[in-house]
Amino acid sequence: MAQETLFTKIINREIPADVVYEDELCICIRDIAPKAPVHVLLIPRKPIPRLVDASEADRELLGHLMTRVGVIAKDLGIEEAFRVIVNNGEDAGQTVFHLHLHILGNKQYSEDQLGF
Ligand code: AMP
């Protein structure tokens, strides 16, 4: 059996986390090392390692995640300005190999170096 990811352990309540949203398909937790005043991670319960590993069978799940982003952003009061980031692969900064969407809000992104 594949080794459990950190996020599977959080989903299974083996490791504590600050849960801001959950339903039958996904869970959303506050990032332990926030990179913005609001920084949460939206994680499917299904342990897809990377975005590139998602298949046609995951179409509905991925759509569900994207529609949850707006709901969660409104709940957290950041709906006017937030970013959604998915790191795919180690060289892109992925450290936990269980697909997750970073939702970052309440930051002046126009001042960022990247500027996109
Ligand atoms: P990534 O680098 O895209 O794989 O993102 C992994 C994220 O998980 C990082 O932003 C970490 O700060 C975050 N993280 C690691 N451990 C925990 C934890 N126990 N609870 C919440 N977030 C975590």
PDB file of C-alpha atoms and ligand atoms in Angstrom:
ATOM      1  CA  MET A   1       0.000   0.000   0.000  1.00  0.00           C
ATOM      2  CA  ALA A   2       1.216   3.501  -0.806  1.00  0.00           C
ATOM      3  CA  GLN A   3       2.469   5.441   2.211  1.00  0.00           C
ATOM      4  CA  GLU A   4      -0.028   7.838   3.733  1.00  0.00           C
ATOM      5  CA  THR A   5       0.649  11.469   2.981  1.00  0.00           C
ATOM      6  CA  LEU A   6       0.713  14.148   5.645  1.00  0.00           C
ATOM      7  CA  PHE A   7      -2.588  15.399   4.290  1.00  0.00           C
ATOM      8  CA  THR A   8      -4.204  11.949   4.453  1.00  0.00           C
ATOM      9  CA  LYS A   9      -3.180  11.870   8.123  1.00  0.00           C
ATOM     10  CA  ILE A  10      -4.815  15.280   8.610  1.00  0.00           C
ATOM     11  CA  ILE A  11      -7.950  14.112   6.753  1.00  0.00           C
ATOM     12  CA  ASN A  12      -8.052  11.011   8.991  1.00  0.00           C
ATOM     13  CA  ARG A  13      -7.571  13.213  12.085  1.00  0.00           C
ATOM     14  CA  GLU A  14      -4.314  11.462  12.969  1.00  0.00           C
ATOM     15  CA  ILE A  15      -2.606  14.884  12.904  1.00  0.00           C
ATOM     16  CA  PRO A  16      -4.391  18.045  14.115  1.00  0.00           C
ATOM     17  CA  ALA A  17      -5.135  20.930  11.775  1.00  0.00           C
ATOM     18  CA  ASP A  18      -7.192  24.113  11.762  1.00  0.00           C
ATOM     19  CA  VAL A  19     -10.056  23.051   9.492  1.00  0.00           C
ATOM     20  CA  VAL A  20     -11.974  25.929   7.869  1.00  0.00           C
ATOM     21  CA  TYR A  21     -14.171  23.853   5.529  1.00  0.00           C
ATOM     22  CA  GLU A  22     -14.879  20.219   4.733  1.00  0.00           C
ATOM     23  CA  ASP A  23     -17.318  18.089   2.805  1.00  0.00           C
ATOM     24  CA  GLU A  24     -17.461  14.554   1.420  1.00  0.00           C
ATOM     25  CA  LEU A  25     -14.836  15.275  -1.260  1.00  0.00           C
ATOM     26  CA  CYS A  26     -12.385  17.727   0.261  1.00  0.00           C
ATOM     27  CA  ILE A  27     -11.035  19.488   3.330  1.00  0.00           C
ATOM     28  CA  CYS A  28      -9.629  22.991   3.724  1.00  0.00           C
ATOM     29  CA  ILE A  29      -7.095  23.797   6.445  1.00  0.00           C
ATOM     30  CA  ARG A  30      -5.006  26.785   7.437  1.00  0.00           C
ATOM     31  CA  ASP A  31      -1.407  26.494   6.275  1.00  0.00           C
ATOM     32  CA  ILE A  32       0.958  25.944   9.197  1.00  0.00           C
ATOM     33  CA  ALA A  33       3.465  28.431   7.701  1.00  0.00           C
ATOM     34  CA  PRO A  34       1.292  31.099   6.065  1.00  0.00           C
ATOM     35  CA  LYS A  35       2.756  33.102   3.172  1.00  0.00           C
ATOM     36  CA  ALA A  36      -0.068  35.666   3.312  1.00  0.00           C
ATOM     37  CA  PRO A  37      -2.388  37.008   6.044  1.00  0.00           C
ATOM     38  CA  VAL A  38      -4.906  34.366   4.925  1.00  0.00           C
ATOM     39  CA  HIS A  39      -3.357  31.142   3.600  1.00  0.00           C
ATOM     40  CA  VAL A  40      -5.389  27.963   3.408  1.00  0.00           C
ATOM     41  CA  LEU A  41      -4.949  24.663   1.599  1.00  0.00           C
ATOM     42  CA  LEU A  42      -7.837  22.997  -0.202  1.00  0.00           C
ATOM     43  CA  ILE A  43      -7.168  19.268  -0.340  1.00  0.00           C
ATOM     44  CA  PRO A  44      -9.193  16.524  -2.031  1.00  0.00           C
ATOM     45  CA  ARG A  45      -9.754  13.492   0.197  1.00  0.00           C
ATOM     46  CA  LYS A  46      -8.576  11.388  -2.738  1.00  0.00           C
ATOM     47  CA  PRO A  47      -4.755  11.305  -2.558  1.00  0.00           C
ATOM     48  CA  ILE A  48      -3.859  12.381  -6.110  1.00  0.00           C
ATOM     49  CA  PRO A  49      -0.081  13.032  -5.817  1.00  0.00           C
ATOM     50  CA  ARG A  50       0.282  15.913  -8.309  1.00  0.00           C
ATOM     51  CA  LEU A  51      -2.024  17.878 -10.583  1.00  0.00           C
ATOM     52  CA  VAL A  52      -0.449  16.105 -13.539  1.00  0.00           C
ATOM     53  CA  ASP A  53      -1.566  12.765 -12.061  1.00  0.00           C
ATOM     54  CA  ALA A  54      -5.237  13.750 -12.197  1.00  0.00           C
ATOM     55  CA  SER A  55      -7.160  11.899 -14.892  1.00  0.00           C
ATOM     56  CA  GLU A  56     -10.401  12.257 -16.798  1.00  0.00           C
ATOM     57  CA  ALA A  57     -12.046  10.345 -13.935  1.00  0.00           C
ATOM     58  CA  ASP A  58     -11.154  13.264 -11.632  1.00  0.00           C
ATOM     59  CA  ARG A  59     -12.947  15.874 -13.747  1.00  0.00           C
ATOM     60  CA  GLU A  60     -15.867  16.220 -11.347  1.00  0.00           C
ATOM     61  CA  LEU A  61     -13.609  16.324  -8.297  1.00  0.00           C
ATOM     62  CA  LEU A  62     -11.417  19.059  -9.800  1.00  0.00           C
ATOM     63  CA  GLY A  63     -14.505  21.048 -10.764  1.00  0.00           C
ATOM     64  CA  HIS A  64     -15.796  20.644  -7.236  1.00  0.00           C
ATOM     65  CA  LEU A  65     -12.548  21.996  -5.796  1.00  0.00           C
ATOM     66  CA  MET A  66     -12.639  25.053  -8.059  1.00  0.00           C
ATOM     67  CA  THR A  67     -16.221  25.877  -7.099  1.00  0.00           C
ATOM     68  CA  ARG A  68     -15.377  25.441  -3.396  1.00  0.00           C
ATOM     69  CA  VAL A  69     -12.628  28.064  -3.730  1.00  0.00           C
ATOM     70  CA  GLY A  70     -15.191  30.840  -4.120  1.00  0.00           C
ATOM     71  CA  VAL A  71     -17.295  29.574  -1.230  1.00  0.00           C
ATOM     72  CA  ILE A  72     -14.268  29.396   1.069  1.00  0.00           C
ATOM     73  CA  ALA A  73     -12.934  32.793  -0.082  1.00  0.00           C
ATOM     74  CA  LYS A  74     -16.286  34.362   0.782  1.00  0.00           C
ATOM     75  CA  ASP A  75     -16.363  32.569   4.164  1.00  0.00           C
ATOM     76  CA  LEU A  76     -12.888  33.931   4.936  1.00  0.00           C
ATOM     77  CA  GLY A  77     -13.744  37.434   3.692  1.00  0.00           C
ATOM     78  CA  ILE A  78     -11.098  37.528   0.964  1.00  0.00           C
ATOM     79  CA  GLU A  79     -13.345  37.216  -2.092  1.00  0.00           C
ATOM     80  CA  GLU A  80     -12.223  40.570  -3.545  1.00  0.00           C
ATOM     81  CA  ALA A  81      -8.529  39.643  -3.724  1.00  0.00           C
ATOM     82  CA  PHE A  82      -6.967  36.221  -3.497  1.00  0.00           C
ATOM     83  CA  ARG A  83      -4.695  33.896  -5.421  1.00  0.00           C
ATOM     84  CA  VAL A  84      -4.940  30.174  -6.096  1.00  0.00           C
ATOM     85  CA  ILE A  85      -1.672  28.326  -6.609  1.00  0.00           C
ATOM     86  CA  VAL A  86      -0.901  24.669  -7.303  1.00  0.00           C
ATOM     87  CA  ASN A  87       2.732  23.603  -7.110  1.00  0.00           C
ATOM     88  CA  ASN A  88       3.284  20.594  -9.372  1.00  0.00           C
ATOM     89  CA  GLY A  89       6.547  18.731  -8.758  1.00  0.00           C
ATOM     90  CA  GLU A  90       9.552  19.257  -6.533  1.00  0.00           C
ATOM     91  CA  ASP A  91      11.186  21.815  -8.825  1.00  0.00           C
ATOM     92  CA  ALA A  92       8.000  23.885  -8.695  1.00  0.00           C
ATOM     93  CA  GLY A  93       8.129  23.898  -4.896  1.00  0.00           C
ATOM     94  CA  GLN A  94       5.796  20.995  -4.147  1.00  0.00           C
ATOM     95  CA  THR A  95       6.705  19.436  -0.810  1.00  0.00           C
ATOM     96  CA  VAL A  96       3.589  17.396   0.004  1.00  0.00           C
ATOM     97  CA  PHE A  97       2.710  14.930  -2.734  1.00  0.00           C
ATOM     98  CA  HIS A  98      -1.029  15.003  -2.225  1.00  0.00           C
ATOM     99  CA  LEU A  99      -2.708  17.503  -4.533  1.00  0.00           C
ATOM    100  CA  HIS A 100      -3.685  20.765  -2.856  1.00  0.00           C
ATOM    101  CA  LEU A 101      -4.695  24.266  -3.866  1.00  0.00           C
ATOM    102  CA  HIS A 102      -3.102  27.140  -1.987  1.00  0.00           C
ATOM    103  CA  ILE A 103      -5.604  29.963  -1.468  1.00  0.00           C
ATOM    104  CA  LEU A 104      -3.827  33.164  -0.456  1.00  0.00           C
ATOM    105  CA  GLY A 105      -5.578  36.382   0.447  1.00  0.00           C
ATOM    106  CA  ASN A 106      -5.419  39.786   2.070  1.00  0.00           C
ATOM    107  CA  LYS A 107      -2.025  40.645   0.643  1.00  0.00           C
ATOM    108  CA  GLN A 108      -0.994  43.490  -1.666  1.00  0.00           C
ATOM    109  CA  TYR A 109      -0.043  41.276  -4.609  1.00  0.00           C
ATOM    110  CA  SER A 110       0.703  44.251  -6.859  1.00  0.00           C
ATOM    111  CA  GLU A 111       3.870  44.731  -4.782  1.00  0.00           C
ATOM    112  CA  ASP A 112       5.096  41.209  -5.478  1.00  0.00           C
ATOM    113  CA  GLN A 113       8.218  40.712  -7.547  1.00  0.00           C
ATOM    114  CA  LEU A 114       6.505  38.213  -9.836  1.00  0.00           C
ATOM    115  CA  GLY A 115       3.702  40.624 -10.595  1.00  0.00           C
ATOM    116  CA  PHE A 116       1.287  38.136 -12.099  1.00  0.00           C
TER     117      PHE A 116
HETATM  118  P1  AMP B   1       3.535  22.594  -1.237  1.00  0.00           P
HETATM  119  O1  AMP B   1       4.905  23.145  -0.957  1.00  0.00           O
HETATM  120  O2  AMP B   1       2.861  23.228  -2.407  1.00  0.00           O
HETATM  121  O3  AMP B   1       3.565  21.080  -1.340  1.00  0.00           O
HETATM  122  O4  AMP B   1       2.652  22.990   0.001  1.00  0.00           O
HETATM  123  C1  AMP B   1       2.671  22.286   1.191  1.00  0.00           C
HETATM  124  C2  AMP B   1       2.176  23.248   2.245  1.00  0.00           C
HETATM  125  O5  AMP B   1       1.800  22.489   3.375  1.00  0.00           O
HETATM  126  C3  AMP B   1       3.213  24.270   2.708  1.00  0.00           C
HETATM  127  O6  AMP B   1       2.742  25.587   2.466  1.00  0.00           O
HETATM  128  C4  AMP B   1       3.359  23.980   4.205  1.00  0.00           C
HETATM  129  O7  AMP B   1       3.526  25.145   4.979  1.00  0.00           O
HETATM  130  C5  AMP B   1       2.060  23.274   4.508  1.00  0.00           C
HETATM  131  N1  AMP B   1       2.083  22.373   5.648  1.00  0.00           N
HETATM  132  C6  AMP B   1       3.046  21.483   5.976  1.00  0.00           C
HETATM  133  N2  AMP B   1       2.694  20.806   7.084  1.00  0.00           N
HETATM  134  C7  AMP B   1       1.481  21.276   7.463  1.00  0.00           C
HETATM  135  C8  AMP B   1       0.605  20.982   8.543  1.00  0.00           C
HETATM  136  N3  AMP B   1       0.882  20.031   9.467  1.00  0.00           N
HETATM  137  N4  AMP B   1      -0.561  21.672   8.627  1.00  0.00           N
HETATM  138  C9  AMP B   1      -0.861  22.620   7.722  1.00  0.00           C
HETATM  139  N5  AMP B   1      -0.069  22.939   6.676  1.00  0.00           N
HETATM  140  C10 AMP B   1       1.095  22.284   6.553  1.00  0.00           C
END
